[in-house]
Amino acid sequence: MWLGSKFTLVSDSLFKSLFKFLFRYDIFISYARGDGKEYALKLRDQLKQLDFSCFLDFDELPPGNALNNTLKRAIRKSAALVIVGTERAVKSRYVELEVGEFGKTGRAIIPIDIEGTLAQTPWSVIKERDIVWIDEVQTALVKGVPSPTVADSIDKLFKYTRRNTRVRAQVLATMILFILVVAVSLFMIQQKVKAANFASTEAERQKTLANTASIKAEERQKAADEASRRARVAEANANTALTKAATAEQAAKDSATRAKEQEQKALASAKVAKQQQTIAEERTNYLQAQQIGVQADIDIDRGDDLERSALLSLESLNRALTPDGYISWARAMELLPHPSEMKFVAQQENVTAVAYSSDGRYFAQGTDNGAVTFFRTDKTAEAVERHLHSAIKIITFGNDWVAAASASEFQMWGLNGFKEIRSSKTLNGFHGQSVAFSPDGRYVATASPVGAKGVLGLFDITNSSTVFRKPIDHVGYIMSVAFSPDGRWLALGCHYKAYEEPRSTANASEVLDQSATVGRIIFLEVENFQKGGDIAGKPAAWVNEQGLIYRVAFGPKGEHFATEDTKGVVRMWQVLDSDGQIKLKRQQSQNARGAGLNNFANYGQSTLVFSPDESYIATAPDKNTARVWEVSSGNEVSRIMHQAQVEAIAFSPKGQFATTSGQVKFWKTEFGIETTQFSNDDKSTDSRLSAIAVSPAGEWLVMASDDGVHVFSTKDWSPIAWLARGSPVSRITFNPDGHWLIAAGESKVTLIETKTLKTRELFSQSADESPKLAALGFSPDGRKLVIAYGSFVKLVEVGSWVEARTIAANGPARVVAFSPDSRSLAVEVESATYITSHQRAPSEIHLWNTTTGVPLTCRDDGKGASSESEPEQTLTFSEKDVCFKAPGAGPEVQLSEVRKWKTPWESNRLVSESPDGRWSVDSTDGLRLIFKGGEVPRQVAKLIQDGNTDWTFTPDSRWLVIRGGSQAELWPLGTTLMIEAACARLRRHELADKEWRFSGQKLQPCSPTKP
């Protein structure tokens, strides 16, 4: 069914494009100017209102021209010929030439017979063809106005001819597409069968070789047994025969050994063949996963079906982990909405309008039968229901009132008890497809439906009076109305007849285009409504647009204004006040464009809506999709798919929004990949995170903050403990076996036993004298902990946690490093000497024996930073550092070797590559996730815009933990985790079973019946 609908869409699109390409005009009107001019002009206007493009030689050519090339070209580019059969037309040479020229095309000819004038037609083509005539009365010709049935008859005849053509084109296109799909499918099946037959034949051949070798071995064993028997008989006869028998026995054993070796070789060959088959299958899965991932990415760009795109990305991940699959998964997760669990008792299934009160206390919904229901969002009170007589189009909340309107009536209720305070019962002429209420509840504006000649209705509902109800000059019809939040302006989205007035430009914005426009936004000053008469409907400002304006909307704060045209293009404007006049300035992100054309069935309803803080704007650019865009950037941040047309959208100030396509669904105003957020036990979110670490065994995630140490389980990421409460912690590290956790702040170092979570203070000092923590970590052999504060370096024995010694330097320690055997310690000390007033002397390197605490002699051997054997050696100390000459120092150590010593071991040291080698993090431009498991490394996600953060991989390479500011986030790296994350969001979309299918097969990653 899905495939059939797609074929129909494609063929319809091809037919429409081809029709527009072949024909410039729908209808060529042939007439005689002497008695048919006025009639032909009125007929052309009627046909234009029915959306026909017409050629009339009065428009296109000056009078008197013969059938020149221009006229002949117009005849060839017309789909049908309409003949105004007046008496002079029958005698006109020009009409005869036009009819004859058009008859050559074989297209439809529609004569209009005015009370028998065509009974004796001189045109042979009319006599030869079976043509449907349209009868007309003489009075219509005299008045110059065609009868109402004439244009309708032409419309029906034209549509019947075009529909037959389209049906034939659709059938042909469907057959061609079907044949292509069948051919491709047969080819792919044939390739897979060939591959399977080849693998099966190879396995049978190896099995045959193995069986043959085994049979030979058994035969040789029998021969050996027979030789042994004969040897025993020969032994009884003579000693010389014994020697021969022994020789024969040894030969048999050698033969058996060789047979066994052949059997092992056959088995090894079979194993290799199996491995090669497995490699081929893995390669096939990888290529298929790549193709599906690419297709998912393309589908997201097209915007046809977000859920299907997400399912394709999961199918790709289920086959193999590829960069294309991860990229499409990340993009889908960025756009999939975050469902909210808000549900109300007695919710309807036929909802056409939704709204939140400005304080978020109330949620209202209206239905197609006129029911309006009010819910308390905290669910502390029963729902209240009120009724109108027809489908609700809009619900608007004021400070102390709420109003609901249909196309023919409205009611307003007070929020205290929902008692009726005003209605349209006392108004004359209230009617409109688009309705807007002023913020103070005084005025209501209505826009005329299509065809009502641009009638604007303005009503003062405080005294039940009509302020203004008439067409606005040069406006064809008004599609949308909206009041500014300060109540000063009323905006109208119009179809504007620019050809009826002299050339003009917008006066509310800069001039963007000098071409003729068909859309205009008109601003009326509400202050003029009190003056009544024509001045109430006089435009105060306007903006011209190329497309027909479908909807207009002000932001709740009044800082932005948005329009949406019939192609789904949303244009954003900044609202400025210039000497009391409204001015609009386009934003850089002016075109937040959706896919597809709008459906006029929800004309006048709330599907162009700002969030309360104007950070986001939501729209429904095609029938079944709602999209949310970021106002500042113009980027799409979420896409919500419905089973039916989206009727309305509403934002709550409490971080939610609602969409309805009959059934209301609620979503969080949170967008992007749903990463796990961490907080401490008291739910505090203000503490700043300074470091993160994962235990060596991978069971814990530990975060250091300015209020202590927070421990989480990596199994379900639930909080386990909050340690060292109230103490600022800036660095943390596990020891190599994970039995101990060290937490250090600027004034205290705490030891935590991971088995019992008991804490013990290792070191503390006065907060007033707290120098900067320079180093915290373990020696390479794991037996010593080093703590460097200011000019003091402390060595602590691991296990007993007794301070072995304190080493005092002659200045603040900057870098600490151990020798590979852990017996020596090097400390880079900042020099207190200045070469100039702004330049310090080079830092000095101090050396000590870690066991005795005796200083060692540092000798500058003059060697460079790296040798030929180690050209890429990473150095701990700078080449500018110099040796410190300690008096009475011990053995010498070469400075070139000291520079290669490593800093103390820390469990949370930044590592750019995951343990399994498939992932890496690049922090050169923000924080980027790189997939290294494919043929070439590829960036698959931008994690953080700036690089001011740190990160760590879990030991099993299933998660990447990122610290940034006051929060830590988790990124899944395993396909199972990624599939679960997407399925959790997709299940809540309540997709129909057919939506879980692709190319006739059910997509398995997220079955709706899967728990």
CSV table of N, CA, C and O in Angstrom, one decimal, residues 34-100:
chain,number,residue,atom,x,y,z
A,34,GLY,N,-16.5,42.2,-33.1
A,34,GLY,CA,-17.6,43.1,-33.4
A,34,GLY,C,-18.8,42.8,-32.5
A,34,GLY,O,-19.5,43.7,-32.1
A,35,ASP,N,-19.1,41.5,-32.0
A,35,ASP,CA,-20.2,41.3,-31.2
A,35,ASP,C,-19.9,40.3,-30.0
A,35,ASP,O,-20.8,40.0,-29.3
A,36,GLY,N,-18.6,40.0,-29.8
A,36,GLY,CA,-18.3,39.0,-28.8
A,36,GLY,C,-17.2,39.5,-27.8
A,36,GLY,O,-16.7,38.7,-27.0
A,37,LYS,N,-16.8,40.7,-27.9
A,37,LYS,CA,-15.6,41.1,-27.1
A,37,LYS,C,-15.9,41.1,-25.6
A,37,LYS,O,-15.2,40.5,-24.8
A,38,GLU,N,-17.0,41.8,-25.2
A,38,GLU,CA,-17.3,41.9,-23.8
A,38,GLU,C,-17.6,40.5,-23.2
A,38,GLU,O,-17.2,40.2,-22.1
A,39,TYR,N,-18.3,39.7,-24.0
A,39,TYR,CA,-18.6,38.3,-23.5
A,39,TYR,C,-17.3,37.5,-23.3
A,39,TYR,O,-17.2,36.9,-22.3
A,40,ALA,N,-16.4,37.6,-24.3
A,40,ALA,CA,-15.2,36.9,-24.2
A,40,ALA,C,-14.3,37.3,-23.0
A,40,ALA,O,-13.7,36.5,-22.3
A,41,LEU,N,-14.3,38.7,-22.7
A,41,LEU,CA,-13.5,39.2,-21.6
A,41,LEU,C,-14.1,38.6,-20.3
A,41,LEU,O,-13.3,38.2,-19.4
A,42,LYS,N,-15.4,38.7,-20.1
A,42,LYS,CA,-16.0,38.2,-18.9
A,42,LYS,C,-15.8,36.6,-18.8
A,42,LYS,O,-15.6,36.1,-17.7
A,43,LEU,N,-15.9,35.9,-19.9
A,43,LEU,CA,-15.6,34.5,-19.9
A,43,LEU,C,-14.2,34.2,-19.4
A,43,LEU,O,-13.9,33.3,-18.6
A,44,ARG,N,-13.2,35.0,-19.9
A,44,ARG,CA,-11.8,34.8,-19.5
A,44,ARG,C,-11.7,35.0,-18.0
A,44,ARG,O,-11.0,34.2,-17.3
A,45,ASP,N,-12.4,36.1,-17.4
A,45,ASP,CA,-12.3,36.3,-16.0
A,45,ASP,C,-12.8,35.2,-15.2
A,45,ASP,O,-12.3,34.8,-14.2
A,46,GLN,N,-14.0,34.7,-15.7
A,46,GLN,CA,-14.6,33.5,-14.9
A,46,GLN,C,-13.7,32.3,-14.9
A,46,GLN,O,-13.5,31.6,-13.9
A,47,LEU,N,-13.1,32.0,-16.1
A,47,LEU,CA,-12.2,30.9,-16.2
A,47,LEU,C,-10.9,31.1,-15.3
A,47,LEU,O,-10.4,30.1,-14.7
A,48,LYS,N,-10.4,32.3,-15.3
A,48,LYS,CA,-9.2,32.6,-14.4
A,48,LYS,C,-9.6,32.3,-12.9
A,48,LYS,O,-8.7,31.8,-12.2
A,49,GLN,N,-10.8,32.7,-12.5
A,49,GLN,CA,-11.2,32.4,-11.1
A,49,GLN,C,-11.2,30.9,-10.9
A,49,GLN,O,-11.1,30.4,-9.7
A,50,LEU,N,-11.4,30.1,-11.9
A,50,LEU,CA,-11.4,28.6,-11.8
A,50,LEU,C,-9.9,28.1,-12.0
A,50,LEU,O,-9.7,26.9,-12.2
A,51,ASP,N,-9.0,29.0,-12.0
A,51,ASP,CA,-7.5,28.6,-12.1
A,51,ASP,C,-7.1,28.2,-13.4
A,51,ASP,O,-6.2,27.4,-13.6
A,52,PHE,N,-7.8,28.7,-14.5
A,52,PHE,CA,-7.4,28.4,-15.9
A,52,PHE,C,-6.5,29.5,-16.4
A,52,PHE,O,-6.8,30.7,-16.1
A,53,SER,N,-5.5,29.2,-17.1
A,53,SER,CA,-4.7,30.2,-17.8
A,53,SER,C,-5.3,30.3,-19.3
A,53,SER,O,-5.4,29.3,-20.0
A,54,CYS,N,-5.6,31.5,-19.7
A,54,CYS,CA,-6.4,31.7,-20.9
A,54,CYS,C,-5.6,32.6,-21.9
A,54,CYS,O,-4.9,33.6,-21.4
A,55,PHE,N,-5.7,32.4,-23.2
A,55,PHE,CA,-5.2,33.3,-24.2
A,55,PHE,C,-6.3,34.0,-24.9
A,55,PHE,O,-7.3,33.3,-25.4
A,56,LEU,N,-6.2,35.3,-24.9
A,56,LEU,CA,-7.2,36.1,-25.5
A,56,LEU,C,-6.5,37.1,-26.4
A,56,LEU,O,-5.6,37.9,-25.9
A,57,ASP,N,-6.7,37.1,-27.7
A,57,ASP,CA,-5.9,37.9,-28.6
A,57,ASP,C,-6.0,39.4,-28.2
A,57,ASP,O,-5.2,40.2,-28.6
A,58,PHE,N,-7.1,39.8,-27.5
A,58,PHE,CA,-7.2,41.2,-27.1
A,58,PHE,C,-6.1,41.5,-26.0
A,58,PHE,O,-5.6,42.6,-26.0
A,59,ASP,N,-5.7,40.5,-25.2
A,59,ASP,CA,-4.6,40.7,-24.2
A,59,ASP,C,-3.3,40.6,-24.9
A,59,ASP,O,-2.4,41.3,-24.6
A,60,GLU,N,-3.1,39.6,-25.7
A,60,GLU,CA,-1.8,39.2,-26.2
A,60,GLU,C,-1.3,39.9,-27.4
A,60,GLU,O,-0.2,40.0,-27.7
A,61,LEU,N,-2.3,40.4,-28.3
A,61,LEU,CA,-1.9,41.0,-29.6
A,61,LEU,C,-2.7,42.2,-29.9
A,61,LEU,O,-3.9,42.3,-29.4
A,62,PRO,N,-2.2,43.2,-30.5
A,62,PRO,CA,-3.0,44.4,-30.9
A,62,PRO,C,-4.0,44.0,-32.0
A,62,PRO,O,-3.8,43.1,-32.7
A,63,PRO,N,-5.1,44.7,-32.0
A,63,PRO,CA,-6.2,44.4,-33.0
A,63,PRO,C,-5.6,44.5,-34.4
A,63,PRO,O,-4.8,45.3,-34.8
A,64,GLY,N,-6.2,43.6,-35.3
A,64,GLY,CA,-5.9,43.7,-36.7
A,64,GLY,C,-4.8,42.7,-37.1
A,64,GLY,O,-4.6,42.5,-38.3
A,65,ASN,N,-4.1,42.1,-36.3
A,65,ASN,CA,-3.1,41.2,-36.7
A,65,ASN,C,-3.7,39.9,-37.3
A,65,ASN,O,-4.7,39.4,-36.8
A,66,ALA,N,-3.1,39.5,-38.3
A,66,ALA,CA,-3.5,38.2,-38.9
A,66,ALA,C,-2.9,37.0,-38.1
A,66,ALA,O,-2.3,37.2,-37.1
A,67,LEU,N,-3.1,35.8,-38.7
A,67,LEU,CA,-2.5,34.7,-38.0
A,67,LEU,C,-1.0,34.6,-38.2
A,67,LEU,O,-0.5,33.9,-39.1
A,68,ASN,N,-0.3,35.4,-37.5
A,68,ASN,CA,1.1,35.4,-37.6
A,68,ASN,C,1.7,34.3,-36.7
A,68,ASN,O,1.0,33.5,-36.1
A,69,ASN,N,3.1,34.3,-36.7
A,69,ASN,CA,3.7,33.2,-35.9
A,69,ASN,C,3.4,33.3,-34.4
A,69,ASN,O,3.3,32.2,-33.8
A,70,THR,N,3.2,34.5,-33.9
A,70,THR,CA,2.9,34.6,-32.5
A,70,THR,C,1.6,33.9,-32.2
A,70,THR,O,1.4,33.2,-31.2
A,71,LEU,N,0.6,34.2,-33.0
A,71,LEU,CA,-0.8,33.7,-32.8
A,71,LEU,C,-0.8,32.1,-33.0
A,71,LEU,O,-1.4,31.4,-32.2
A,72,LYS,N,0.0,31.7,-34.0
A,72,LYS,CA,0.0,30.2,-34.2
A,72,LYS,C,0.7,29.5,-33.0
A,72,LYS,O,0.3,28.4,-32.6
A,73,ARG,N,1.8,30.2,-32.5
A,73,ARG,CA,2.5,29.6,-31.4
A,73,ARG,C,1.5,29.5,-30.2
A,73,ARG,O,1.5,28.5,-29.4
A,74,ALA,N,0.7,30.5,-29.9
A,74,ALA,CA,-0.3,30.5,-28.8
A,74,ALA,C,-1.3,29.3,-29.0
A,74,ALA,O,-1.7,28.7,-28.0
A,75,ILE,N,-1.7,29.1,-30.3
A,75,ILE,CA,-2.6,28.0,-30.5
A,75,ILE,C,-2.0,26.7,-30.2
A,75,ILE,O,-2.6,25.8,-29.6
A,76,ARG,N,-0.7,26.5,-30.6
A,76,ARG,CA,0.0,25.3,-30.4
A,76,ARG,C,0.2,25.0,-28.9
A,76,ARG,O,0.3,23.9,-28.4
A,77,LYS,N,0.4,26.1,-28.1
A,77,LYS,CA,0.6,26.0,-26.7
A,77,LYS,C,-0.6,26.0,-25.8
A,77,LYS,O,-0.6,26.1,-24.6
A,78,SER,N,-1.8,25.8,-26.4
A,78,SER,CA,-3.1,25.8,-25.7
A,78,SER,C,-3.6,24.4,-25.7
A,78,SER,O,-3.5,23.7,-26.7
A,79,ALA,N,-4.2,24.0,-24.5
A,79,ALA,CA,-4.7,22.6,-24.4
A,79,ALA,C,-6.1,22.5,-25.0
A,79,ALA,O,-6.5,21.4,-25.3
A,80,ALA,N,-6.9,23.6,-25.0
A,80,ALA,CA,-8.3,23.5,-25.6
A,80,ALA,C,-8.6,24.8,-26.2
A,80,ALA,O,-8.1,25.8,-25.9
A,81,LEU,N,-9.6,24.7,-27.2
A,81,LEU,CA,-10.1,25.9,-27.9
A,81,LEU,C,-11.6,26.1,-27.5
A,81,LEU,O,-12.4,25.2,-27.6
A,82,VAL,N,-11.9,27.3,-27.1
A,82,VAL,CA,-13.3,27.7,-26.8
A,82,VAL,C,-13.7,28.7,-27.9
A,82,VAL,O,-13.0,29.7,-28.0
A,83,ILE,N,-14.8,28.4,-28.6
A,83,ILE,CA,-15.3,29.3,-29.7
A,83,ILE,C,-16.6,30.0,-29.2
A,83,ILE,O,-17.5,29.4,-28.8
A,84,VAL,N,-16.5,31.3,-29.1
A,84,VAL,CA,-17.7,32.1,-28.8
A,84,VAL,C,-18.5,32.3,-30.1
A,84,VAL,O,-18.1,33.1,-31.0
A,85,GLY,N,-19.5,31.5,-30.3
A,85,GLY,CA,-20.2,31.4,-31.6
A,85,GLY,C,-21.2,32.4,-31.8
A,85,GLY,O,-22.5,32.1,-31.9
A,86,THR,N,-20.8,33.7,-32.0
A,86,THR,CA,-21.7,34.8,-32.3
A,86,THR,C,-21.9,34.8,-33.8
A,86,THR,O,-21.2,34.0,-34.6
A,87,GLU,N,-22.8,35.6,-34.3
A,87,GLU,CA,-23.1,35.6,-35.7
A,87,GLU,C,-21.9,36.1,-36.5
A,87,GLU,O,-21.6,35.6,-37.6
A,88,ARG,N,-21.2,37.1,-36.0
A,88,ARG,CA,-20.0,37.6,-36.7
A,88,ARG,C,-18.9,36.6,-36.6
A,88,ARG,O,-18.0,36.6,-37.5
A,89,ALA,N,-18.8,35.8,-35.6
A,89,ALA,CA,-17.8,34.8,-35.5
A,89,ALA,C,-17.9,33.8,-36.6
A,89,ALA,O,-16.9,33.3,-37.1
A,90,VAL,N,-19.2,33.4,-36.9
A,90,VAL,CA,-19.4,32.4,-38.0
A,90,VAL,C,-18.9,33.0,-39.3
A,90,VAL,O,-18.4,32.2,-40.1
A,91,LYS,N,-19.0,34.3,-39.5
A,91,LYS,CA,-18.6,34.9,-40.7
A,91,LYS,C,-17.1,35.4,-40.7
A,91,LYS,O,-16.6,35.9,-41.7
A,92,SER,N,-16.5,35.4,-39.5
A,92,SER,CA,-15.2,36.0,-39.4
A,92,SER,C,-14.1,35.1,-40.0
A,92,SER,O,-14.0,33.9,-39.8
A,93,ARG,N,-13.3,35.8,-40.9
A,93,ARG,CA,-12.2,35.0,-41.5
A,93,ARG,C,-11.1,34.6,-40.5
A,93,ARG,O,-10.5,33.5,-40.5
A,94,TYR,N,-10.9,35.5,-39.5
A,94,TYR,CA,-9.9,35.2,-38.5
A,94,TYR,C,-10.3,34.0,-37.6
A,94,TYR,O,-9.5,33.2,-37.3
A,95,VAL,N,-11.6,34.0,-37.2
A,95,VAL,CA,-12.1,32.9,-36.4
A,95,VAL,C,-11.9,31.6,-37.2
A,95,VAL,O,-11.5,30.6,-36.6
A,96,GLU,N,-12.2,31.7,-38.5
A,96,GLU,CA,-12.1,30.4,-39.3
A,96,GLU,C,-10.7,30.0,-39.4
A,96,GLU,O,-10.4,28.8,-39.3
A,97,LEU,N,-9.7,30.9,-39.5
A,97,LEU,CA,-8.3,30.5,-39.6
A,97,LEU,C,-7.9,29.9,-38.2
A,97,LEU,O,-7.1,29.0,-38.2
A,98,GLU,N,-8.4,30.6,-37.1
A,98,GLU,CA,-8.0,30.0,-35.8
A,98,GLU,C,-8.5,28.6,-35.6
A,98,GLU,O,-7.8,27.7,-35.1
A,99,VAL,N,-9.8,28.4,-35.9
A,99,VAL,CA,-10.4,27.1,-35.8
A,99,VAL,C,-9.6,26.1,-36.7
A,99,VAL,O,-9.3,24.9,-36.2
A,100,GLY,N,-9.3,26.4,-37.9
A,100,GLY,CA,-8.6,25.5,-38.8
A,100,GLY,C,-7.3,25.2,-38.2
A,100,GLY,O,-6.8,24.0,-38.3
